[in-house]
């Protein structure tokens, strides 16, 4: 049994796939995702030119998740554009993640992606790890400007990957913009930016870039991710689909994200730590839980979180 879903009208066999994050930067890594139980293939956020990313160590697994400051290591968008036909052979949706270092870069990349067979585009407005480039999603004027420009030219269903928000006023402001620009989907949350994890034995941070400041992921962030999904489910136009990401480790976590309002979920830290088998394991656990509870479709539970 698979429980299908749709994102921006694109059919997904089930609701679980990879986050633009670990192990999705090379053709070899993307083929592994294609052969795995993931419902779609998401590429690493690309930039105009290839990037080596930040100095190592730049990712560390932690007791309840991970901290990273990868700095967008990727092959440059042209390579991902070339890969699309190869990735499509896996027979599942291909989602291209784009993270230009400026608006002109995003425009150039999105124009090129228009002419590919990619199914969806996720515009990353929330990478916390590029030195000197604040997260666009926290700057509402800049977000408005970016969306005004890109929505005019994009011919693919475009969604945005958002940073976590923590204040009801900020949710309201960003939701108004997303509704105004009619984005097709929202992915929340990116890692909680600029966390600091200290190794008391070494008396030092655990990652090197930015003096040890990096994006926090995994179980630490799940309640924040659920809160973002649920608040956006309340504030966004119902035509905008929500993809949840942050601390999903098992089928019950998936269930909670769907209850909060997500139509699909992405796996980051757990994929990095467990490998590609994680997709089939978590889908099986989710299906078993749904069956046990007597639910036969995602829509039966989506957004149906009960009030106390
Ligand atoms: C990174 O490459 O630094 C992580 C990507 C992101 O957080 O958007």
PDB file of C-alpha atoms and ligand atoms in Angstrom:
ATOM      1  CA  UNK A   1       0.000   0.000   0.000  1.00  0.00           C
ATOM      2  CA  UNK A   2       1.272   3.470  -0.893  1.00  0.00           C
ATOM      3  CA  UNK A   3      -0.511   6.650   0.149  1.00  0.00           C
ATOM      4  CA  UNK A   4      -0.213   9.054  -2.792  1.00  0.00           C
ATOM      5  CA  UNK A   5      -0.083  12.816  -2.582  1.00  0.00           C
ATOM      6  CA  UNK A   6       0.260  15.791  -4.905  1.00  0.00           C
ATOM      7  CA  UNK A   7       2.494  18.834  -4.698  1.00  0.00           C
ATOM      8  CA  UNK A   8       1.498  21.678  -7.016  1.00  0.00           C
ATOM      9  CA  UNK A   9      -0.590  19.124  -8.934  1.00  0.00           C
ATOM     10  CA  UNK A  10       2.411  16.868  -9.534  1.00  0.00           C
ATOM     11  CA  UNK A  11       1.706  13.266  -8.505  1.00  0.00           C
ATOM     12  CA  UNK A  12       3.879  11.722  -5.796  1.00  0.00           C
ATOM     13  CA  UNK A  13       3.574   7.973  -5.157  1.00  0.00           C
ATOM     14  CA  UNK A  14       3.855   8.708  -1.449  1.00  0.00           C
ATOM     15  CA  UNK A  15       4.741  11.673   0.718  1.00  0.00           C
ATOM     16  CA  UNK A  16       8.407  11.118   1.736  1.00  0.00           C
ATOM     17  CA  UNK A  17      11.503  12.294  -0.112  1.00  0.00           C
ATOM     18  CA  UNK A  18      14.887  13.900   0.507  1.00  0.00           C
ATOM     19  CA  UNK A  19      15.552  17.442   1.648  1.00  0.00           C
ATOM     20  CA  UNK A  20      17.908  19.584  -0.354  1.00  0.00           C
ATOM     21  CA  UNK A  21      20.785  18.954   2.014  1.00  0.00           C
ATOM     22  CA  UNK A  22      22.791  15.762   2.427  1.00  0.00           C
ATOM     23  CA  UNK A  23      23.982  13.453  -0.348  1.00  0.00           C
ATOM     24  CA  UNK A  24      22.177  15.060  -3.290  1.00  0.00           C
ATOM     25  CA  UNK A  25      24.926  17.040  -5.024  1.00  0.00           C
ATOM     26  CA  UNK A  26      26.357  14.559  -7.553  1.00  0.00           C
ATOM     27  CA  UNK A  27      24.747  12.355 -10.218  1.00  0.00           C
ATOM     28  CA  UNK A  28      25.893   9.290  -8.273  1.00  0.00           C
ATOM     29  CA  UNK A  29      24.193  10.523  -5.085  1.00  0.00           C
ATOM     30  CA  UNK A  30      21.030  11.525  -6.939  1.00  0.00           C
ATOM     31  CA  UNK A  31      20.871   8.115  -8.657  1.00  0.00           C
ATOM     32  CA  UNK A  32      21.021   6.480  -5.228  1.00  0.00           C
ATOM     33  CA  UNK A  33      17.993   8.556  -4.206  1.00  0.00           C
ATOM     34  CA  UNK A  34      16.315   7.619  -7.495  1.00  0.00           C
ATOM     35  CA  UNK A  35      16.777   3.904  -6.725  1.00  0.00           C
ATOM     36  CA  UNK A  36      15.713   4.285  -3.080  1.00  0.00           C
ATOM     37  CA  UNK A  37      12.211   4.372  -1.619  1.00  0.00           C
ATOM     38  CA  UNK A  38      12.098   8.198  -1.845  1.00  0.00           C
ATOM     39  CA  UNK A  39       8.991   9.477  -3.632  1.00  0.00           C
ATOM     40  CA  UNK A  40      10.931  12.161  -5.536  1.00  0.00           C
ATOM     41  CA  UNK A  41      14.486  13.286  -6.244  1.00  0.00           C
ATOM     42  CA  UNK A  42      15.485  16.668  -4.828  1.00  0.00           C
ATOM     43  CA  UNK A  43      18.769  18.168  -5.976  1.00  0.00           C
ATOM     44  CA  UNK A  44      21.248  20.069  -3.814  1.00  0.00           C
ATOM     45  CA  UNK A  45      20.596  23.822  -3.902  1.00  0.00           C
ATOM     46  CA  UNK A  46      22.558  25.061  -6.889  1.00  0.00           C
ATOM     47  CA  UNK A  47      24.315  28.317  -7.563  1.00  0.00           C
ATOM     48  CA  UNK A  48      25.357  29.918 -10.846  1.00  0.00           C
ATOM     49  CA  UNK A  49      28.938  28.691 -10.576  1.00  0.00           C
ATOM     50  CA  UNK A  50      30.178  25.510  -8.913  1.00  0.00           C
ATOM     51  CA  UNK A  51      31.059  25.927  -5.216  1.00  0.00           C
ATOM     52  CA  UNK A  52      33.347  23.917  -2.997  1.00  0.00           C
ATOM     53  CA  UNK A  53      31.495  25.158   0.052  1.00  0.00           C
ATOM     54  CA  UNK A  54      32.882  25.980   3.474  1.00  0.00           C
ATOM     55  CA  UNK A  55      36.012  24.511   5.100  1.00  0.00           C
ATOM     56  CA  UNK A  56      35.780  21.157   6.930  1.00  0.00           C
ATOM     57  CA  UNK A  57      34.654  20.018   9.411  1.00  0.00           C
ATOM     58  CA  UNK A  58      31.337  21.465   8.314  1.00  0.00           C
ATOM     59  CA  UNK A  59      28.807  18.788   9.374  1.00  0.00           C
ATOM     60  CA  UNK A  60      28.609  16.935  12.680  1.00  0.00           C
ATOM     61  CA  UNK A  61      26.002  14.507  13.917  1.00  0.00           C
ATOM     62  CA  UNK A  62      24.839  15.399  17.444  1.00  0.00           C
ATOM     63  CA  UNK A  63      22.987  13.400  20.121  1.00  0.00           C
ATOM     64  CA  UNK A  64      19.608  14.697  18.895  1.00  0.00           C
ATOM     65  CA  UNK A  65      20.351  15.824  15.341  1.00  0.00           C
ATOM     66  CA  UNK A  66      23.067  17.669  13.496  1.00  0.00           C
ATOM     67  CA  UNK A  67      24.775  20.974  12.952  1.00  0.00           C
ATOM     68  CA  UNK A  68      26.057  22.006   9.524  1.00  0.00           C
ATOM     69  CA  UNK A  69      27.636  24.860   7.722  1.00  0.00           C
ATOM     70  CA  UNK A  70      28.123  23.283   4.322  1.00  0.00           C
ATOM     71  CA  UNK A  71      28.038  26.583   2.427  1.00  0.00           C
ATOM     72  CA  UNK A  72      26.166  25.259  -0.612  1.00  0.00           C
ATOM     73  CA  UNK A  73      28.779  22.940  -2.127  1.00  0.00           C
ATOM     74  CA  UNK A  74      27.376  22.099  -5.571  1.00  0.00           C
ATOM     75  CA  UNK A  75      28.369  21.512  -9.181  1.00  0.00           C
ATOM     76  CA  UNK A  76      26.806  24.702 -10.560  1.00  0.00           C
ATOM     77  CA  UNK A  77      23.326  24.814 -12.116  1.00  0.00           C
ATOM     78  CA  UNK A  78      24.389  23.803 -15.621  1.00  0.00           C
ATOM     79  CA  UNK A  79      25.357  20.322 -14.411  1.00  0.00           C
ATOM     80  CA  UNK A  80      21.956  19.838 -12.721  1.00  0.00           C
ATOM     81  CA  UNK A  81      20.156  21.032 -15.844  1.00  0.00           C
ATOM     82  CA  UNK A  82      22.116  18.405 -17.818  1.00  0.00           C
ATOM     83  CA  UNK A  83      21.235  15.729 -15.246  1.00  0.00           C
ATOM     84  CA  UNK A  84      17.461  16.202 -15.429  1.00  0.00           C
ATOM     85  CA  UNK A  85      16.847  13.713 -18.297  1.00  0.00           C
ATOM     86  CA  UNK A  86      19.009  11.125 -16.533  1.00  0.00           C
ATOM     87  CA  UNK A  87      17.182  11.601 -13.247  1.00  0.00           C
ATOM     88  CA  UNK A  88      13.765  11.459 -14.929  1.00  0.00           C
ATOM     89  CA  UNK A  89      14.566   7.855 -15.936  1.00  0.00           C
ATOM     90  CA  UNK A  90      13.861   6.846 -12.338  1.00  0.00           C
ATOM     91  CA  UNK A  91      10.188   7.564 -13.017  1.00  0.00           C
ATOM     92  CA  UNK A  92       9.599   9.920 -10.098  1.00  0.00           C
ATOM     93  CA  UNK A  93       9.291  13.692  -9.847  1.00  0.00           C
ATOM     94  CA  UNK A  94      12.526  15.674 -10.060  1.00  0.00           C
ATOM     95  CA  UNK A  95      12.658  18.795  -7.911  1.00  0.00           C
ATOM     96  CA  UNK A  96      15.422  21.293  -8.573  1.00  0.00           C
ATOM     97  CA  UNK A  97      16.597  23.406  -5.677  1.00  0.00           C
ATOM     98  CA  UNK A  98      17.977  26.830  -6.560  1.00  0.00           C
ATOM     99  CA  UNK A  99      19.884  29.147  -4.235  1.00  0.00           C
ATOM    100  CA  UNK A 100      21.355  32.041  -6.191  1.00  0.00           C
ATOM    101  CA  UNK A 101      23.762  34.343  -4.422  1.00  0.00           C
ATOM    102  CA  UNK A 102      21.884  37.307  -5.912  1.00  0.00           C
ATOM    103  CA  UNK A 103      18.640  37.962  -7.772  1.00  0.00           C
ATOM    104  CA  UNK A 104      20.327  38.042 -11.197  1.00  0.00           C
ATOM    105  CA  UNK A 105      21.746  34.549 -10.543  1.00  0.00           C
ATOM    106  CA  UNK A 106      18.332  33.215  -9.588  1.00  0.00           C
ATOM    107  CA  UNK A 107      16.810  34.712 -12.738  1.00  0.00           C
ATOM    108  CA  UNK A 108      19.456  33.156 -14.976  1.00  0.00           C
ATOM    109  CA  UNK A 109      19.087  29.727 -13.368  1.00  0.00           C
ATOM    110  CA  UNK A 110      15.286  29.740 -13.384  1.00  0.00           C
ATOM    111  CA  UNK A 111      15.231  30.707 -17.071  1.00  0.00           C
ATOM    112  CA  UNK A 112      17.409  27.701 -17.884  1.00  0.00           C
ATOM    113  CA  UNK A 113      15.293  25.384 -15.713  1.00  0.00           C
ATOM    114  CA  UNK A 114      12.163  26.498 -17.611  1.00  0.00           C
ATOM    115  CA  UNK A 115      13.493  24.561 -20.594  1.00  0.00           C
ATOM    116  CA  UNK A 116      14.090  21.303 -18.710  1.00  0.00           C
ATOM    117  CA  UNK A 117      11.730  18.470 -17.785  1.00  0.00           C
ATOM    118  CA  UNK A 118      12.132  19.151 -14.054  1.00  0.00           C
ATOM    119  CA  UNK A 119       8.760  18.826 -12.334  1.00  0.00           C
ATOM    120  CA  UNK A 120       9.102  21.419  -9.579  1.00  0.00           C
ATOM    121  CA  UNK A 121      11.494  24.146  -8.474  1.00  0.00           C
ATOM    122  CA  UNK A 122      12.255  24.923  -4.840  1.00  0.00           C
ATOM    123  CA  UNK A 123      13.761  28.381  -4.443  1.00  0.00           C
ATOM    124  CA  UNK A 124      15.909  28.344  -1.319  1.00  0.00           C
ATOM    125  CA  UNK A 125      15.434  31.648   0.515  1.00  0.00           C
ATOM    126  CA  UNK A 126      16.927  30.401   3.735  1.00  0.00           C
ATOM    127  CA  UNK A 127      20.494  29.079   3.620  1.00  0.00           C
ATOM    128  CA  UNK A 128      22.145  30.301   6.843  1.00  0.00           C
ATOM    129  CA  UNK A 129      25.662  29.265   5.878  1.00  0.00           C
ATOM    130  CA  UNK A 130      26.981  31.594   3.174  1.00  0.00           C
ATOM    131  CA  UNK A 131      29.301  34.132   4.737  1.00  0.00           C
ATOM    132  CA  UNK A 132      28.104  37.679   4.079  1.00  0.00           C
ATOM    133  CA  UNK A 133      24.688  36.583   2.711  1.00  0.00           C
ATOM    134  CA  UNK A 134      21.905  36.884   5.282  1.00  0.00           C
ATOM    135  CA  UNK A 135      18.875  34.605   4.924  1.00  0.00           C
ATOM    136  CA  UNK A 136      16.544  36.304   2.409  1.00  0.00           C
ATOM    137  CA  UNK A 137      13.458  34.836   4.069  1.00  0.00           C
ATOM    138  CA  UNK A 138      14.035  37.049   7.097  1.00  0.00           C
ATOM    139  CA  UNK A 139      14.090  40.194   4.928  1.00  0.00           C
ATOM    140  CA  UNK A 140      10.493  40.737   3.841  1.00  0.00           C
ATOM    141  CA  UNK A 141      11.270  43.573   1.401  1.00  0.00           C
ATOM    142  CA  UNK A 142      13.905  41.508  -0.360  1.00  0.00           C
ATOM    143  CA  UNK A 143      11.626  38.462  -0.433  1.00  0.00           C
ATOM    144  CA  UNK A 144       8.931  40.609  -2.045  1.00  0.00           C
ATOM    145  CA  UNK A 145      11.387  41.872  -4.666  1.00  0.00           C
ATOM    146  CA  UNK A 146      12.719  38.393  -5.448  1.00  0.00           C
ATOM    147  CA  UNK A 147       9.244  36.910  -5.785  1.00  0.00           C
ATOM    148  CA  UNK A 148       8.003  39.824  -7.910  1.00  0.00           C
ATOM    149  CA  UNK A 149      10.810  39.182 -10.396  1.00  0.00           C
ATOM    150  CA  UNK A 150      10.920  35.401 -10.424  1.00  0.00           C
ATOM    151  CA  UNK A 151       7.185  34.711 -10.536  1.00  0.00           C
ATOM    152  CA  UNK A 152       7.024  36.744 -13.776  1.00  0.00           C
ATOM    153  CA  UNK A 153       9.436  34.492 -15.597  1.00  0.00           C
ATOM    154  CA  UNK A 154       9.096  31.048 -14.077  1.00  0.00           C
ATOM    155  CA  UNK A 155       7.169  28.436 -16.062  1.00  0.00           C
ATOM    156  CA  UNK A 156       7.662  25.576 -13.585  1.00  0.00           C
ATOM    157  CA  UNK A 157       5.602  25.247 -10.408  1.00  0.00           C
ATOM    158  CA  UNK A 158       7.765  27.205  -7.978  1.00  0.00           C
ATOM    159  CA  UNK A 159       7.881  26.860  -4.213  1.00  0.00           C
ATOM    160  CA  UNK A 160      10.069  28.491  -1.604  1.00  0.00           C
ATOM    161  CA  UNK A 161      12.150  26.959   1.173  1.00  0.00           C
ATOM    162  CA  UNK A 162      11.745  29.104   4.242  1.00  0.00           C
ATOM    163  CA  UNK A 163      13.739  29.648   7.395  1.00  0.00           C
ATOM    164  CA  UNK A 164      11.975  28.953  10.685  1.00  0.00           C
ATOM    165  CA  UNK A 165       9.850  31.801  12.020  1.00  0.00           C
ATOM    166  CA  UNK A 166       9.219  32.300  15.702  1.00  0.00           C
ATOM    167  CA  UNK A 167       6.848  35.236  15.991  1.00  0.00           C
ATOM    168  CA  UNK A 168       3.198  35.400  14.954  1.00  0.00           C
ATOM    169  CA  UNK A 169       3.725  38.841  13.381  1.00  0.00           C
ATOM    170  CA  UNK A 170       6.467  37.444  11.141  1.00  0.00           C
ATOM    171  CA  UNK A 171       4.328  34.472  10.079  1.00  0.00           C
ATOM    172  CA  UNK A 172       1.611  36.911   9.083  1.00  0.00           C
ATOM    173  CA  UNK A 173       3.956  39.146   7.091  1.00  0.00           C
ATOM    174  CA  UNK A 174       5.605  36.341   5.138  1.00  0.00           C
ATOM    175  CA  UNK A 175       2.301  34.517   4.541  1.00  0.00           C
ATOM    176  CA  UNK A 176       0.823  37.690   3.033  1.00  0.00           C
ATOM    177  CA  UNK A 177       3.719  37.859   0.583  1.00  0.00           C
ATOM    178  CA  UNK A 178       3.467  34.189  -0.364  1.00  0.00           C
ATOM    179  CA  UNK A 179      -0.267  34.551  -0.935  1.00  0.00           C
ATOM    180  CA  UNK A 180       0.236  37.735  -2.968  1.00  0.00           C
ATOM    181  CA  UNK A 181       2.797  36.105  -5.249  1.00  0.00           C
ATOM    182  CA  UNK A 182       0.850  32.835  -5.527  1.00  0.00           C
ATOM    183  CA  UNK A 183       3.819  30.545  -4.951  1.00  0.00           C
ATOM    184  CA  UNK A 184       2.799  26.950  -5.538  1.00  0.00           C
ATOM    185  CA  UNK A 185       4.272  25.388  -2.419  1.00  0.00           C
ATOM    186  CA  UNK A 186       6.202  26.195   0.718  1.00  0.00           C
ATOM    187  CA  UNK A 187       8.879  24.018   2.307  1.00  0.00           C
ATOM    188  CA  UNK A 188       9.444  24.627   5.989  1.00  0.00           C
ATOM    189  CA  UNK A 189      11.740  24.641   7.774  1.00  0.00           C
ATOM    190  CA  UNK A 190      15.363  25.042   6.788  1.00  0.00           C
ATOM    191  CA  UNK A 191      17.757  24.388   9.669  1.00  0.00           C
ATOM    192  CA  UNK A 192      17.608  26.752  12.654  1.00  0.00           C
ATOM    193  CA  UNK A 193      20.406  29.082  11.629  1.00  0.00           C
ATOM    194  CA  UNK A 194      23.474  30.090  13.560  1.00  0.00           C
ATOM    195  CA  UNK A 195      23.350  27.602  16.387  1.00  0.00           C
ATOM    196  CA  UNK A 196      26.548  26.912  18.335  1.00  0.00           C
ATOM    197  CA  UNK A 197      27.448  23.450  19.648  1.00  0.00           C
ATOM    198  CA  UNK A 198      30.493  23.178  21.917  1.00  0.00           C
ATOM    199  CA  UNK A 199      32.736  20.171  22.553  1.00  0.00           C
ATOM    200  CA  UNK A 200      33.694  20.583  26.221  1.00  0.00           C
ATOM    201  CA  UNK A 201      36.702  18.228  25.916  1.00  0.00           C
ATOM    202  CA  UNK A 202      38.205  20.223  23.054  1.00  0.00           C
ATOM    203  CA  UNK A 203      36.848  23.478  24.488  1.00  0.00           C
ATOM    204  CA  UNK A 204      35.937  24.360  20.912  1.00  0.00           C
ATOM    205  CA  UNK A 205      32.985  24.346  18.522  1.00  0.00           C
ATOM    206  CA  UNK A 206      32.312  21.139  16.559  1.00  0.00           C
ATOM    207  CA  UNK A 207      32.362  22.737  13.096  1.00  0.00           C
ATOM    208  CA  UNK A 208      34.904  25.120  11.612  1.00  0.00           C
ATOM    209  CA  UNK A 209      33.065  27.681   9.404  1.00  0.00           C
ATOM    210  CA  UNK A 210      31.719  30.928  10.835  1.00  0.00           C
ATOM    211  CA  UNK A 211      33.461  30.341  14.180  1.00  0.00           C
ATOM    212  CA  UNK A 212      31.334  27.236  14.774  1.00  0.00           C
ATOM    213  CA  UNK A 213      27.935  28.798  13.993  1.00  0.00           C
ATOM    214  CA  UNK A 214      25.771  26.572  11.820  1.00  0.00           C
ATOM    215  CA  UNK A 215      22.297  25.302  11.011  1.00  0.00           C
ATOM    216  CA  UNK A 216      20.733  23.019  13.613  1.00  0.00           C
ATOM    217  CA  UNK A 217      18.710  20.060  12.313  1.00  0.00           C
ATOM    218  CA  UNK A 218      17.172  16.814  13.515  1.00  0.00           C
ATOM    219  CA  UNK A 219      15.119  16.157  16.637  1.00  0.00           C
ATOM    220  CA  UNK A 220      16.130  19.485  18.184  1.00  0.00           C
ATOM    221  CA  UNK A 221      14.060  21.339  15.589  1.00  0.00           C
ATOM    222  CA  UNK A 222      10.951  19.166  15.160  1.00  0.00           C
ATOM    223  CA  UNK A 223       8.616  21.211  17.393  1.00  0.00           C
ATOM    224  CA  UNK A 224       9.666  24.410  15.591  1.00  0.00           C
ATOM    225  CA  UNK A 225       9.130  22.743  12.214  1.00  0.00           C
ATOM    226  CA  UNK A 226       5.681  21.499  13.241  1.00  0.00           C
ATOM    227  CA  UNK A 227       4.757  24.966  14.479  1.00  0.00           C
ATOM    228  CA  UNK A 228       5.789  26.516  11.149  1.00  0.00           C
ATOM    229  CA  UNK A 229       3.851  23.949   9.121  1.00  0.00           C
ATOM    230  CA  UNK A 230       0.758  24.413  11.265  1.00  0.00           C
ATOM    231  CA  UNK A 231       0.854  28.206  11.265  1.00  0.00           C
ATOM    232  CA  UNK A 232       1.331  28.339   7.488  1.00  0.00           C
ATOM    233  CA  UNK A 233      -1.529  25.861   7.034  1.00  0.00           C
ATOM    234  CA  UNK A 234      -3.691  28.415   8.854  1.00  0.00           C
ATOM    235  CA  UNK A 235      -2.405  31.516   7.026  1.00  0.00           C
ATOM    236  CA  UNK A 236      -1.688  30.435   3.456  1.00  0.00           C
ATOM    237  CA  UNK A 237      -4.166  30.256   0.647  1.00  0.00           C
ATOM    238  CA  UNK A 238      -5.349  26.613   0.450  1.00  0.00           C
ATOM    239  CA  UNK A 239      -3.947  26.397  -3.091  1.00  0.00           C
ATOM    240  CA  UNK A 240      -0.397  26.600  -1.668  1.00  0.00           C
ATOM    241  CA  UNK A 241       0.867  23.161  -0.662  1.00  0.00           C
ATOM    242  CA  UNK A 242       3.092  22.702   2.378  1.00  0.00           C
ATOM    243  CA  UNK A 243       6.085  20.381   2.630  1.00  0.00           C
ATOM    244  CA  UNK A 244       7.340  19.759   6.160  1.00  0.00           C
ATOM    245  CA  UNK A 245      10.983  19.166   7.059  1.00  0.00           C
ATOM    246  CA  UNK A 246      12.801  19.089  10.371  1.00  0.00           C
ATOM    247  CA  UNK A 247      13.494  16.224  12.727  1.00  0.00           C
ATOM    248  CA  UNK A 248      11.495  13.478  11.031  1.00  0.00           C
ATOM    249  CA  UNK A 249      12.888  10.131  12.192  1.00  0.00           C
ATOM    250  CA  UNK A 250       9.984   7.704  11.996  1.00  0.00           C
ATOM    251  CA  UNK A 251       6.465   7.104  10.705  1.00  0.00           C
ATOM    252  CA  UNK A 252       4.852   8.812  13.696  1.00  0.00           C
ATOM    253  CA  UNK A 253       6.789  12.000  12.911  1.00  0.00           C
ATOM    254  CA  UNK A 254       5.392  11.916   9.364  1.00  0.00           C
ATOM    255  CA  UNK A 255       1.882  11.464  10.762  1.00  0.00           C
ATOM    256  CA  UNK A 256       2.333  14.511  13.001  1.00  0.00           C
ATOM    257  CA  UNK A 257       3.521  16.693  10.108  1.00  0.00           C
ATOM    258  CA  UNK A 258       0.524  15.701   7.991  1.00  0.00           C
ATOM    259  CA  UNK A 259      -1.839  16.383  10.912  1.00  0.00           C
ATOM    260  CA  UNK A 260      -0.214  19.819  11.205  1.00  0.00           C
ATOM    261  CA  UNK A 261      -1.016  20.501   7.537  1.00  0.00           C
ATOM    262  CA  UNK A 262       1.819  19.153   5.349  1.00  0.00           C
ATOM    263  CA  UNK A 263       1.111  17.307   2.095  1.00  0.00           C
ATOM    264  CA  UNK A 264       4.602  15.791   1.987  1.00  0.00           C
ATOM    265  CA  UNK A 265       7.755  15.663   4.081  1.00  0.00           C
ATOM    266  CA  UNK A 266      11.480  15.748   3.441  1.00  0.00           C
ATOM    267  CA  UNK A 267      14.263  13.923   5.273  1.00  0.00           C
ATOM    268  CA  UNK A 268      17.603  15.609   6.003  1.00  0.00           C
ATOM    269  CA  UNK A 269      19.592  14.555   9.069  1.00  0.00           C
ATOM    270  CA  UNK A 270      18.074  11.057   9.250  1.00  0.00           C
ATOM    271  CA  UNK A 271      19.022  10.432   5.599  1.00  0.00           C
ATOM    272  CA  UNK A 272      22.570  11.617   6.298  1.00  0.00           C
ATOM    273  CA  UNK A 273      22.880   9.372   9.360  1.00  0.00           C
ATOM    274  CA  UNK A 274      21.024   6.252   8.154  1.00  0.00           C
ATOM    275  CA  UNK A 275      21.487   6.252   4.374  1.00  0.00           C
ATOM    276  CA  UNK A 276      18.953   5.682   1.577  1.00  0.00           C
ATOM    277  CA  UNK A 277      17.183   2.803   3.369  1.00  0.00           C
ATOM    278  CA  UNK A 278      15.620   5.432   5.586  1.00  0.00           C
ATOM    279  CA  UNK A 279      12.967   6.347   2.987  1.00  0.00           C
ATOM    280  CA  UNK A 280      11.461   2.841   2.747  1.00  0.00           C
ATOM    281  CA  UNK A 281      11.687   2.308   6.523  1.00  0.00           C
ATOM    282  CA  UNK A 282       9.868   5.520   7.373  1.00  0.00           C
ATOM    283  CA  UNK A 283       7.254   5.034   4.642  1.00  0.00           C
ATOM    284  CA  UNK A 284       6.543   1.517   5.971  1.00  0.00           C
ATOM    285  CA  UNK A 285       6.186   2.819   9.525  1.00  0.00           C
ATOM    286  CA  UNK A 286       3.866   5.607   8.358  1.00  0.00           C
ATOM    287  CA  UNK A 287       1.704   3.195   6.341  1.00  0.00           C
ATOM    288  CA  UNK A 288       1.444   0.796   9.292  1.00  0.00           C
ATOM    289  CA  UNK A 289       0.400   3.600  11.625  1.00  0.00           C
ATOM    290  CA  UNK A 290      -2.213   4.872   9.162  1.00  0.00           C
ATOM    291  CA  UNK A 291      -3.613   1.353   8.773  1.00  0.00           C
ATOM    292  CA  UNK A 292      -3.690   0.812  12.541  1.00  0.00           C
ATOM    293  CA  UNK A 293      -5.613   4.052  12.973  1.00  0.00           C
ATOM    294  CA  UNK A 294      -8.001   3.167  10.149  1.00  0.00           C
ATOM    295  CA  UNK A 295      -7.013   5.938   7.741  1.00  0.00           C
ATOM    296  CA  UNK A 296      -6.794   5.203   4.011  1.00  0.00           C
ATOM    297  CA  UNK A 297      -5.522   8.509   2.606  1.00  0.00           C
ATOM    298  CA  UNK A 298      -3.359  11.477   3.504  1.00  0.00           C
ATOM    299  CA  UNK A 299      -6.269  13.844   2.901  1.00  0.00           C
ATOM    300  CA  UNK A 300      -8.245  12.162   5.696  1.00  0.00           C
ATOM    301  CA  UNK A 301      -5.790  13.505   8.268  1.00  0.00           C
ATOM    302  CA  UNK A 302      -4.125  16.494   6.597  1.00  0.00           C
ATOM    303  CA  UNK A 303      -4.484  19.594   8.733  1.00  0.00           C
ATOM    304  CA  UNK A 304      -6.868  17.815  11.095  1.00  0.00           C
ATOM    305  CA  UNK A 305      -4.929  18.511  14.289  1.00  0.00           C
ATOM    306  CA  UNK A 306      -7.513  18.574  17.057  1.00  0.00           C
ATOM    307  CA  UNK A 307      -7.865  21.410  19.550  1.00  0.00           C
ATOM    308  CA  UNK A 308      -7.606  20.583  23.247  1.00  0.00           C
TER     309      UNK A 308
HETATM  310  C1  LIG B   1      24.288  24.437   3.081  1.00  0.00           C
HETATM  311  O1  LIG B   1      24.729  23.980   2.021  1.00  0.00           O
HETATM  312  O2  LIG B   1      24.938  25.232   3.762  1.00  0.00           O
HETATM  313  C2  LIG B   1      22.960  23.971   3.587  1.00  0.00           C
HETATM  314  C3  LIG B   1      21.887  24.398   2.681  1.00  0.00           C
HETATM  315  C4  LIG B   1      20.849  25.225   3.345  1.00  0.00           C
HETATM  316  O3  LIG B   1      20.801  25.302   4.588  1.00  0.00           O
HETATM  317  O4  LIG B   1      20.047  25.837   2.659  1.00  0.00           O
END
